[in-house]
PDB file of C-alpha atoms in Angstrom:
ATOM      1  CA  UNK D1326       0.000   0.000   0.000  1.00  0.00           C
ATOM      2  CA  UNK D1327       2.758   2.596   1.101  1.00  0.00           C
ATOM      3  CA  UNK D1328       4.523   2.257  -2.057  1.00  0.00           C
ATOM      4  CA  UNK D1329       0.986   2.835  -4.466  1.00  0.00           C
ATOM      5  CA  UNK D1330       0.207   6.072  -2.036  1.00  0.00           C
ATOM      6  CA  UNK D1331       3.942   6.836  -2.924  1.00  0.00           C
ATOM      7  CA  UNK D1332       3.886   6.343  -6.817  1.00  0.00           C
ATOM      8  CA  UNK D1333       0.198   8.037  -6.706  1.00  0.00           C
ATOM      9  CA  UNK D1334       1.413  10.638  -5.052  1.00  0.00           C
ATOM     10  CA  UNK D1335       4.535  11.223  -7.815  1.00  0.00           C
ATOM     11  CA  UNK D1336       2.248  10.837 -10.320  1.00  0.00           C
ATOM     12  CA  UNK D1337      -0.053  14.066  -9.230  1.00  0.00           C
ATOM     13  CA  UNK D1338       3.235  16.129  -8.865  1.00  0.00           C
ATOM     14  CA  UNK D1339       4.260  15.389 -12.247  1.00  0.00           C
ATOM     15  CA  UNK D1340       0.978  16.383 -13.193  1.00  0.00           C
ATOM     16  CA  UNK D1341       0.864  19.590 -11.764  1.00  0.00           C
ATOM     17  CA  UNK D1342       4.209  20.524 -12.668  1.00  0.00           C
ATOM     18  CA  UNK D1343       3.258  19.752 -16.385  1.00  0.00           C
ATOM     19  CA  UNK D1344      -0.117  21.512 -16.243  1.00  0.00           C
ATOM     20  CA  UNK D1345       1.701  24.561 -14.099  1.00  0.00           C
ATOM     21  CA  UNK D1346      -0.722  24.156 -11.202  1.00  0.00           C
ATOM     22  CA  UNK D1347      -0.440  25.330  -7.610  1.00  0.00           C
ATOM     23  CA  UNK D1348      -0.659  23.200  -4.933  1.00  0.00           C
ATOM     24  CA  UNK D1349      -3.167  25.529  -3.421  1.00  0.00           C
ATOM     25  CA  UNK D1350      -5.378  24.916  -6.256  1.00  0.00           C
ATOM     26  CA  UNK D1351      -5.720  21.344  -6.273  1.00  0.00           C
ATOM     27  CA  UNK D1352      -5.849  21.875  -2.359  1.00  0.00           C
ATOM     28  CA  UNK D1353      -9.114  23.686  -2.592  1.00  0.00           C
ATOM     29  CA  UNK D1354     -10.509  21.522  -5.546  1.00  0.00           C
ATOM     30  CA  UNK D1355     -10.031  18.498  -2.860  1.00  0.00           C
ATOM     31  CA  UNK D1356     -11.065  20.410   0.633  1.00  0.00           C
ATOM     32  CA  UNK D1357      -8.086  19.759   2.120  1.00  0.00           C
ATOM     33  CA  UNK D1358      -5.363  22.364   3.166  1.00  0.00           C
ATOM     34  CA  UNK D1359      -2.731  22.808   1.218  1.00  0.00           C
ATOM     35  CA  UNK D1360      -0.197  20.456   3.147  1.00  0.00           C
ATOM     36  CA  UNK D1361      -2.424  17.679   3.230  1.00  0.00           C
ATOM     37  CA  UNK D1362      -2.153  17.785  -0.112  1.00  0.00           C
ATOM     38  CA  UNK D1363       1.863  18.367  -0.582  1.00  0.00           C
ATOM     39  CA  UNK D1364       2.084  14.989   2.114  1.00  0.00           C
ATOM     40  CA  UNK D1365      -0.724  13.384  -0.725  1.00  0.00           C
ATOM     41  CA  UNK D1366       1.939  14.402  -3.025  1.00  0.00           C
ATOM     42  CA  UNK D1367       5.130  13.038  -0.686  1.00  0.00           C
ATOM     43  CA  UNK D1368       3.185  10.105  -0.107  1.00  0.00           C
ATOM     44  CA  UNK D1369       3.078  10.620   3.931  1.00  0.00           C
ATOM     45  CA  UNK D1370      -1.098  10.830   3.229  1.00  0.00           C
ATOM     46  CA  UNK D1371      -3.999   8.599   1.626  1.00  0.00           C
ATOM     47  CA  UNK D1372      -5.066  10.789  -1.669  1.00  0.00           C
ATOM     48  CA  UNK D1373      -8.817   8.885  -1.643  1.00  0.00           C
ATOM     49  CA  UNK D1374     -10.315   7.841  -4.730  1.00  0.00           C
ATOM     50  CA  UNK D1375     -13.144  10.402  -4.612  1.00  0.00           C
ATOM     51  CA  UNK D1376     -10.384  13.331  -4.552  1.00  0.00           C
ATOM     52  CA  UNK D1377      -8.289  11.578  -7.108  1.00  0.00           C
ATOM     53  CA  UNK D1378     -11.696  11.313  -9.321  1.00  0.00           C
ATOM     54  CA  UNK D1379     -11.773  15.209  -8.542  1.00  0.00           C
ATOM     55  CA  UNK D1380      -8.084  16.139  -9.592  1.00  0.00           C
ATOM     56  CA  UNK D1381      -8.861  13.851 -13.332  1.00  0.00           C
ATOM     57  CA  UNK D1382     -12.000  15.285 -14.036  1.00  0.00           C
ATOM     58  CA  UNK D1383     -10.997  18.905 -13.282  1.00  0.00           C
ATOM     59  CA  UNK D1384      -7.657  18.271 -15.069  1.00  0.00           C
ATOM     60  CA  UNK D1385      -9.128  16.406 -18.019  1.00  0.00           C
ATOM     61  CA  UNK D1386      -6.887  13.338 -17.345  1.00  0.00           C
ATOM     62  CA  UNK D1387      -8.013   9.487 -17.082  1.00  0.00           C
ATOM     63  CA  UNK D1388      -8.665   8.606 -13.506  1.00  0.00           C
ATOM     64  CA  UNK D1389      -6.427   5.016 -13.944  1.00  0.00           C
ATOM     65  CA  UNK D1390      -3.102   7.333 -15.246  1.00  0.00           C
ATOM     66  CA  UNK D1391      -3.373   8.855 -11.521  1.00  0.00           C
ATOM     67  CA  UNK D1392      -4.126   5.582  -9.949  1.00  0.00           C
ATOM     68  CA  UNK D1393      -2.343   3.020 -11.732  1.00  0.00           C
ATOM     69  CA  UNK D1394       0.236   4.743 -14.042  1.00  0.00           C
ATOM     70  CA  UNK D1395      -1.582   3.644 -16.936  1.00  0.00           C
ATOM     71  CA  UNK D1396      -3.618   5.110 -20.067  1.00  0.00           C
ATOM     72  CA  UNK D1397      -6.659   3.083 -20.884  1.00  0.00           C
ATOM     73  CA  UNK D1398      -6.515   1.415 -24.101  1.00  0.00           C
ATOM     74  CA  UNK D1399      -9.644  -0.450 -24.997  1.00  0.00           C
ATOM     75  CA  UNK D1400     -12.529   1.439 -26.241  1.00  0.00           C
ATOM     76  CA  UNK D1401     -15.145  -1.249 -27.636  1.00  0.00           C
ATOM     77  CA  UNK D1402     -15.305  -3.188 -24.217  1.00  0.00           C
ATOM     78  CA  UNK D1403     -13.243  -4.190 -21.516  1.00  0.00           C
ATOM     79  CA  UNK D1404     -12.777  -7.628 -19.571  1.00  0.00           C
ATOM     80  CA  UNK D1405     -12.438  -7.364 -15.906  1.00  0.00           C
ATOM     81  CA  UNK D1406     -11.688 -11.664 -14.775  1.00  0.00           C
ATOM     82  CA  UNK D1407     -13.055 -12.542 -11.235  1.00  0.00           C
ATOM     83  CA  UNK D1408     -10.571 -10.835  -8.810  1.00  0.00           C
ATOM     84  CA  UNK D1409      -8.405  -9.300 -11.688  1.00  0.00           C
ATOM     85  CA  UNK D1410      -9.313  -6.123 -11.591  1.00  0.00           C
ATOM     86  CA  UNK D1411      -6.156  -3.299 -10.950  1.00  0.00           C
ATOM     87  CA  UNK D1412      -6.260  -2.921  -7.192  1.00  0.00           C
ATOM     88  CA  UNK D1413      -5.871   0.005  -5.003  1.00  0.00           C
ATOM     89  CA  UNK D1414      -5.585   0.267  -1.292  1.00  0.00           C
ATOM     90  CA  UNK D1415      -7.227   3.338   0.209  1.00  0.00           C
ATOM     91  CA  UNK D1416      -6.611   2.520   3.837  1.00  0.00           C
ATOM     92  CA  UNK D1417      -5.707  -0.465   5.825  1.00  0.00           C
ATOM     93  CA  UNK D1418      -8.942  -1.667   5.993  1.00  0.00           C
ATOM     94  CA  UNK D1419     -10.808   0.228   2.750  1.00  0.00           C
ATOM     95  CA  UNK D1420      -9.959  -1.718  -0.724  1.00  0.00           C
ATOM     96  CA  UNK D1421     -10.837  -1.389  -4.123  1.00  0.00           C
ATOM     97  CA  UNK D1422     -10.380  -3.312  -7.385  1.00  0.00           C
ATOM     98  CA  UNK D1423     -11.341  -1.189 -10.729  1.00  0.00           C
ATOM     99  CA  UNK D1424     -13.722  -3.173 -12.680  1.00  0.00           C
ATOM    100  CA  UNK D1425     -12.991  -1.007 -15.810  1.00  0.00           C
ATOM    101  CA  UNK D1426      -9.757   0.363 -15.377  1.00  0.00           C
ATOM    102  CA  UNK D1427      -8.357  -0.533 -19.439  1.00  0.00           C
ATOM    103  CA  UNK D1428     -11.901   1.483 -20.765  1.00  0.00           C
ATOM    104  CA  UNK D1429     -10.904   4.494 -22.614  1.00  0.00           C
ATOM    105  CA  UNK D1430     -13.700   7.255 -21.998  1.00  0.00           C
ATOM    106  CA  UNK D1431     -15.771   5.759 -19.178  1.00  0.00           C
ATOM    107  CA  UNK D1432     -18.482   7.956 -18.108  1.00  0.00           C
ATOM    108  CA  UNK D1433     -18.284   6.710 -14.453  1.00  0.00           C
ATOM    109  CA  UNK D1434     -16.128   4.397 -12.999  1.00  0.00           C
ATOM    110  CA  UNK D1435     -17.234   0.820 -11.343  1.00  0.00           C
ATOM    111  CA  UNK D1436     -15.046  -0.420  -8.231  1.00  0.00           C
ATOM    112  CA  UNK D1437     -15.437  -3.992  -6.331  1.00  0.00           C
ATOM    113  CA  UNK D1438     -14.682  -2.738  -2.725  1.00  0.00           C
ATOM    114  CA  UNK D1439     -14.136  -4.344   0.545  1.00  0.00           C
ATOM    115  CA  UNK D1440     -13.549  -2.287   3.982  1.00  0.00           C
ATOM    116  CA  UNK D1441     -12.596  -4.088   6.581  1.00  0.00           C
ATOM    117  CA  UNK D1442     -13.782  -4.016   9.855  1.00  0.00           C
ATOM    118  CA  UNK D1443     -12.849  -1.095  12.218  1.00  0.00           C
ATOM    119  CA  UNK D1444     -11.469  -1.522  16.468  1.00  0.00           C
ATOM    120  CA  UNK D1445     -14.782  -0.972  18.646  1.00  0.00           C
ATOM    121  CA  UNK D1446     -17.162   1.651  17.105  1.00  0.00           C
ATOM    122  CA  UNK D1447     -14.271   3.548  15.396  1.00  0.00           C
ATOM    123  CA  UNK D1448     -15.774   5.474  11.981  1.00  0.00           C
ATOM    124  CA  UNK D1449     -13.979   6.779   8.652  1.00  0.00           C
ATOM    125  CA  UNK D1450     -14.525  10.523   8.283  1.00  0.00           C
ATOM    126  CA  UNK D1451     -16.966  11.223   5.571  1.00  0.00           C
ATOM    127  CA  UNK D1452     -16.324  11.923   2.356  1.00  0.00           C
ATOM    128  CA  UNK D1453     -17.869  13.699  -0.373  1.00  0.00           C
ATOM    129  CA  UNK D1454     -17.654  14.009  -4.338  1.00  0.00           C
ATOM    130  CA  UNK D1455     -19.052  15.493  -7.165  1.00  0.00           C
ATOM    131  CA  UNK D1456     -21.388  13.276  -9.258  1.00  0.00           C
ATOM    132  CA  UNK D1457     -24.070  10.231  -7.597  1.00  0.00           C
ATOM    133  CA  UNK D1458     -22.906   6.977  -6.408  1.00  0.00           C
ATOM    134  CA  UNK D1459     -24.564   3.136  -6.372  1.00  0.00           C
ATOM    135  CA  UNK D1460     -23.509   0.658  -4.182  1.00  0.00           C
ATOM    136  CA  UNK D1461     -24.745  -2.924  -4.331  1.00  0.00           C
ATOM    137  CA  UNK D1462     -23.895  -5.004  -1.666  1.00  0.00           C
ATOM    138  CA  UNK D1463     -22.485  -8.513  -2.677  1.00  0.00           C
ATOM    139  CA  UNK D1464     -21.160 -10.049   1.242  1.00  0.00           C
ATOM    140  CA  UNK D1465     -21.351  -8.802   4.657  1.00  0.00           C
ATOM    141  CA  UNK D1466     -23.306  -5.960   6.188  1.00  0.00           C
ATOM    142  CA  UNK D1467     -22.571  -2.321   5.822  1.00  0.00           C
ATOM    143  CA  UNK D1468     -23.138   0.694   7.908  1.00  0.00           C
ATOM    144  CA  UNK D1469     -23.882   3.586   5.483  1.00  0.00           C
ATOM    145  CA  UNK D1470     -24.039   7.647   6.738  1.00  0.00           C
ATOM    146  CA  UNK D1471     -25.652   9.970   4.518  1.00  0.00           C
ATOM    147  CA  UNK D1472     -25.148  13.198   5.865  1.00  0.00           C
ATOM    148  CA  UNK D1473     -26.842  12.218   9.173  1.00  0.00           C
ATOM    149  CA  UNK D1474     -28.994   9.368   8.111  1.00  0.00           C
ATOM    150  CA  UNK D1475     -27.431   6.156   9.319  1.00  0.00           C
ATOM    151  CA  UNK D1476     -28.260   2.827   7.502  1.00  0.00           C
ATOM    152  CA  UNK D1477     -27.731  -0.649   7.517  1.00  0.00           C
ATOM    153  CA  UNK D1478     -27.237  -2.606   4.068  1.00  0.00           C
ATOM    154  CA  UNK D1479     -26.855  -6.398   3.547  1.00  0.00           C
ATOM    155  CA  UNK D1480     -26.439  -8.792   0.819  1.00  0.00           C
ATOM    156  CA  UNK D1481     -28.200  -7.685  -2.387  1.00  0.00           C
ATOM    157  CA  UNK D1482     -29.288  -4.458  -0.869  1.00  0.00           C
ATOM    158  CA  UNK D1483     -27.992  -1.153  -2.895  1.00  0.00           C
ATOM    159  CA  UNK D1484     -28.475   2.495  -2.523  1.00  0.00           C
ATOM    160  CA  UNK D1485     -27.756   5.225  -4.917  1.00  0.00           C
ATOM    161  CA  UNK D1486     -27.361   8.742  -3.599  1.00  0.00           C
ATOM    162  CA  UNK D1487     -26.033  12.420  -4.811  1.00  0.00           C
ATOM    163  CA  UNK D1488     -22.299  12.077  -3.547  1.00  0.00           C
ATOM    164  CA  UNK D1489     -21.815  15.344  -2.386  1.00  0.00           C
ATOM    165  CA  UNK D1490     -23.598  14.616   0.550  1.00  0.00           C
ATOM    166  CA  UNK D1491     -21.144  13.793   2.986  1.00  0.00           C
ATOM    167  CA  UNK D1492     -21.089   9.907   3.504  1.00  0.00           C
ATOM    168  CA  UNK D1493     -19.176   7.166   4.862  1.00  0.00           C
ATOM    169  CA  UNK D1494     -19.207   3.257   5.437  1.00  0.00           C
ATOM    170  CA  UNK D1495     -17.936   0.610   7.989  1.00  0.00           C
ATOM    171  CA  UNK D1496     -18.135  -3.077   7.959  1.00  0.00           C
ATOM    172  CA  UNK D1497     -20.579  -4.392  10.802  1.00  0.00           C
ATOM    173  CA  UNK D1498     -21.014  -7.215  12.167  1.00  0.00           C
ATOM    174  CA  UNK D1499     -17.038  -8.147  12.889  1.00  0.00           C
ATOM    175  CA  UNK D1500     -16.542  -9.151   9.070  1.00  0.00           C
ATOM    176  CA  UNK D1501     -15.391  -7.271   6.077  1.00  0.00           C
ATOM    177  CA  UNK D1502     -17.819  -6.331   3.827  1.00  0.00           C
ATOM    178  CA  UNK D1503     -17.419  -6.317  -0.051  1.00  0.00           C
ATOM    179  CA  UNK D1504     -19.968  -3.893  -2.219  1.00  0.00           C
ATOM    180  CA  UNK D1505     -20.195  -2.870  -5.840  1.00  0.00           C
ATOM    181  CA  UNK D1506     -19.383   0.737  -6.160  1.00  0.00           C
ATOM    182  CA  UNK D1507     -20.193   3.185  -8.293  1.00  0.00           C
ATOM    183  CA  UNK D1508     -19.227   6.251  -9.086  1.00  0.00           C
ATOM    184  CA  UNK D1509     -20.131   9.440 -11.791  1.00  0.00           C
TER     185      UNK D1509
END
């Protein structure tokens, strides 16, 4: 994980050094003060998918070159094999796998996630993003905040919600939970 959050971080220096950008801009696109982001950048910090999704649509760049180093090739269809797909570790406990990462173009972006669960009643922070999200539920049970509504999901439930409400999830239960995500 350490060295992804590393090369991820390398990857959006070299973009804003290309693109001229100050690190107070892409700060303030994310919500985050300015060194959060240069420790995103020095990989001392998680970047987040949702702010990463941010930086590539504001910078016109494809999400998987800031992720996974990578320009997407395939523009008819793409194959994702059962556990294949290009993973990405958010935190300890918070994983995804892009389902579409090869897809040149993709109008939103599908993720197979599993977050582990947490010590006692700890919680993520909430995030938010620009855009709606679905998530389907495939194993395990999921606590789900919308802004202050608190939820509980389980297999084959889903819920699709405007994103820039701020939301988190946690496991429940004791077991990791794995859900379809996603995201515009």
């Amino acid at each position: 994980m350490d060295e992804q959050i590393r090369q991820i971080g390398e990857r959006l220096r070299g973009l804003r050094e290309v693109l001229d950008i100050p690190a107070e801009e892409v700060a303030e696109l994310c919500d985050i003060t300015p060194e959060h982001y240069m420790k995103i950048e020095s990989g001392e910090a998680d970047p987040s998918v949702y702010r990463l999704s941010k930086i590539a649509k504001r910078y016109g760049i494809a999400l998987d070159v800031l992720m996974f180093g990578e320009e997407p090739r395939m523009s008819s269809y793409f194959l994702t094999r059962n556990g294949q797909g290009m993973a990405v570790e958010r935190r300890k406990s918070y994983k995804y796998q892009s389902l579409a990462s090869g897809f040149r173009g993709r109008k939103f972006d599908p993720f197979m996630t599993q977050v582990d669960p947490l010590p006692d009643d700890a919680r993520f922070s909430k995030n938010s993003h620009d855009g709606q999200e679905f998530d389907y539920i495939v194993e395990g049970r999921m606590e789900i905040t919308i802004g202050n509504k608190v939820m509980e999901l389980g297999p084959g439930d889903s819920i699709f919600f405007d994103a820039s409400q701020p939301h988190c999830m946690r496991a429940i239960d004791g077991r990791p939970v794995k859900f379809l995500v996603v995201v515009e």
